[in-house]
XYZ file of C-alpha atoms in Angstrom:
203
model
C 8.945 58.049 -111.150
C 6.646 55.183 -111.552
C 7.029 55.088 -115.367
C 10.987 54.796 -115.042
C 10.623 51.906 -112.529
C 8.135 49.967 -114.831
C 10.397 50.431 -117.853
C 13.262 49.061 -115.871
C 11.208 46.196 -114.593
C 10.004 45.282 -118.101
C 13.357 45.911 -119.781
C 12.031 45.304 -123.358
C 9.230 46.964 -125.207
C 8.078 46.997 -128.623
C 7.933 49.996 -131.178
C 5.227 50.233 -133.838
C 6.126 52.299 -136.808
C 3.571 52.193 -139.618
C 1.750 54.372 -142.111
C -1.466 52.632 -141.590
C -3.655 53.379 -138.628
C -5.780 50.080 -138.817
C -2.718 47.885 -139.119
C -1.080 49.731 -136.264
C -4.042 49.160 -133.976
C -4.169 45.482 -134.877
C -0.561 44.862 -134.076
C -0.983 46.765 -130.615
C -3.890 44.452 -129.841
C -2.015 41.354 -131.061
C 0.927 42.285 -128.702
C -1.288 43.106 -125.794
C -3.135 39.834 -126.201
C 0.228 38.084 -126.222
C 0.950 39.612 -122.751
C 3.335 42.506 -123.836
C 3.203 45.218 -121.177
C 4.782 48.199 -122.779
C 4.334 49.814 -126.307
C 6.039 52.709 -128.170
C 3.587 54.190 -130.644
C 5.460 56.558 -133.178
C 4.427 59.674 -134.965
C 4.788 57.888 -138.286
C 1.326 56.297 -137.511
C -1.534 58.498 -138.897
C -3.580 59.987 -136.020
C -1.210 58.394 -133.388
C -2.506 60.451 -130.612
C -5.943 58.835 -131.194
C -4.406 55.378 -131.118
C -2.469 56.302 -127.815
C -5.772 57.302 -126.367
C -7.361 54.056 -127.607
C -5.019 51.859 -126.040
C -4.809 53.843 -122.820
C -8.528 53.684 -122.411
C -9.153 50.081 -123.433
C -6.060 48.682 -121.804
C -5.174 50.750 -118.819
C -2.477 48.382 -117.478
C -0.386 48.703 -120.499
C 2.500 51.338 -120.435
C 2.174 53.398 -123.618
C 4.732 55.892 -124.944
C 4.894 58.010 -127.870
C 7.848 57.722 -130.282
C 9.541 59.794 -132.932
C 8.549 62.990 -131.014
C 10.339 65.777 -132.722
C 8.488 68.840 -131.835
C 6.666 70.581 -128.831
C 3.399 70.312 -130.665
C 3.787 66.432 -130.933
C 4.877 66.207 -127.247
C 1.674 68.128 -126.288
C -0.518 65.877 -128.500
C 0.953 62.826 -127.095
C 0.585 63.936 -123.457
C -2.974 65.087 -123.930
C -3.677 61.686 -125.523
C -2.359 59.900 -122.337
C 1.217 58.909 -123.305
C 3.090 57.921 -120.253
C 6.542 58.715 -121.671
C 8.010 60.213 -124.848
C 10.887 59.024 -126.987
C 12.602 61.087 -129.642
C 15.438 60.207 -132.056
C 17.298 63.344 -130.942
C 17.198 65.862 -128.031
C 14.665 68.666 -128.303
C 15.069 71.511 -125.857
C 11.515 72.602 -126.117
C 10.243 69.068 -125.575
C 12.676 68.438 -122.708
C 11.325 71.780 -121.000
C 7.831 70.684 -121.494
C 8.272 67.215 -120.076
C 9.960 68.505 -116.984
C 7.158 71.083 -116.421
C 4.615 68.341 -116.771
C 6.402 65.504 -114.771
C 6.548 63.420 -117.998
C 9.323 61.150 -118.711
C 11.335 62.035 -121.906
C 13.901 59.521 -123.492
C 15.775 61.450 -126.100
C 18.149 59.821 -128.623
C 21.977 60.233 -128.985
C 24.680 59.008 -131.139
C 27.737 60.876 -129.904
C 29.310 61.747 -126.346
C 28.259 65.370 -126.960
C 24.784 64.337 -127.418
C 24.758 62.110 -124.279
C 26.308 65.077 -122.384
C 23.537 67.353 -123.507
C 20.978 64.951 -122.307
C 22.770 64.459 -119.136
C 22.866 68.139 -118.492
C 19.159 68.386 -119.146
C 18.835 65.972 -116.229
C 17.169 62.965 -117.889
C 17.905 59.470 -116.587
C 17.284 57.373 -119.731
C 19.258 57.958 -122.813
C 18.506 56.277 -126.038
C 21.382 55.166 -128.124
C 20.060 55.487 -131.619
C 20.790 53.817 -134.123
C 22.348 51.319 -131.690
C 23.830 49.339 -134.531
C 25.350 52.305 -136.364
C 28.529 51.446 -134.507
C 29.654 48.286 -132.863
C 27.209 47.645 -129.959
C 30.272 47.821 -127.479
C 30.173 51.576 -127.914
C 27.906 51.635 -125.025
C 30.930 50.728 -122.799
C 32.721 53.905 -123.846
C 29.729 55.911 -123.072
C 29.296 54.275 -119.647
C 33.029 55.210 -118.993
C 32.082 58.929 -118.760
C 28.382 58.709 -117.646
C 28.191 55.509 -115.630
C 25.019 56.199 -113.504
C 22.598 56.748 -116.421
C 20.080 54.222 -117.890
C 20.713 53.339 -121.376
C 18.121 52.040 -124.066
C 19.411 50.405 -127.343
C 16.956 51.264 -130.180
C 17.560 50.616 -133.956
C 18.663 47.248 -135.412
C 18.209 45.162 -132.290
C 17.106 41.673 -133.369
C 17.333 37.995 -132.655
C 21.136 37.870 -133.491
C 22.251 40.655 -131.378
C 19.812 41.163 -128.408
C 21.880 39.092 -126.017
C 25.029 40.895 -126.901
C 23.298 44.240 -126.362
C 22.090 43.251 -122.997
C 25.345 41.725 -122.041
C 27.310 44.855 -122.999
C 25.415 46.902 -120.477
C 22.166 48.246 -122.165
C 19.394 48.506 -119.512
C 16.489 48.723 -121.910
C 15.907 47.301 -125.301
C 13.482 48.862 -127.834
C 12.369 46.227 -130.510
C 10.831 47.299 -133.737
C 10.905 46.456 -137.389
C 12.223 42.804 -137.287
C 8.902 41.857 -135.304
C 6.384 44.601 -135.631
C 7.363 45.372 -139.429
C 8.441 48.560 -141.229
C 6.265 51.359 -142.156
C 4.497 49.489 -144.767
C 4.027 46.199 -142.739
C 0.695 44.480 -142.812
C 0.985 42.773 -139.470
C 3.096 41.225 -136.649
C 5.562 38.557 -137.448
C 4.323 36.029 -134.973
C 7.177 33.337 -135.479
C 9.916 35.884 -134.806
C 7.930 37.209 -131.937
C 7.664 33.751 -130.356
C 11.273 33.085 -130.834
C 12.328 36.501 -129.422
C 10.130 36.117 -126.374
C 11.789 32.780 -125.597
C 15.149 34.529 -125.722
C 14.284 37.324 -123.390
C 12.423 35.118 -120.900
C 15.384 32.741 -120.522
């Protein structure tokens, strides 16, 4: 699957969670102009399907995923808009089946070994550990003891101080959100933190 290969190549992508469509679009374009190659646009954004379609059409080389996908209806909206992968905070059976039927990459979230096992049994390659900082980051090593062949994504709470630790502990992908792209009420990108973070990940 090309999308999986691209995500593993990029390793880090930016998550945009906002309650303002215009601000979300501005953050998208800022990040793209700063050479970011992969974005996750969440369903907290009003009319997020429209924004996904906008980015896919205007910037066809950018990998665009839909985040906070909780229902089959959302999955279908995102796919129709052109989302190349779907991310959820939890596993949803209907979304899983839809994505398999439509050859669409699904990255569901898990917090326990049982939840990870459910995702493994549903035959998905990438598992989102969320929120990654709810426990000590080295919890990933316990998970990998039982499910060593899967790809793991850290999401939730990753920042300048713990990015290197997460990577060194065995996370294959890192989703970066609020500390750079802001919370749901943010008015824009934190450029200073972005530049510092990009320096760290490109070392």
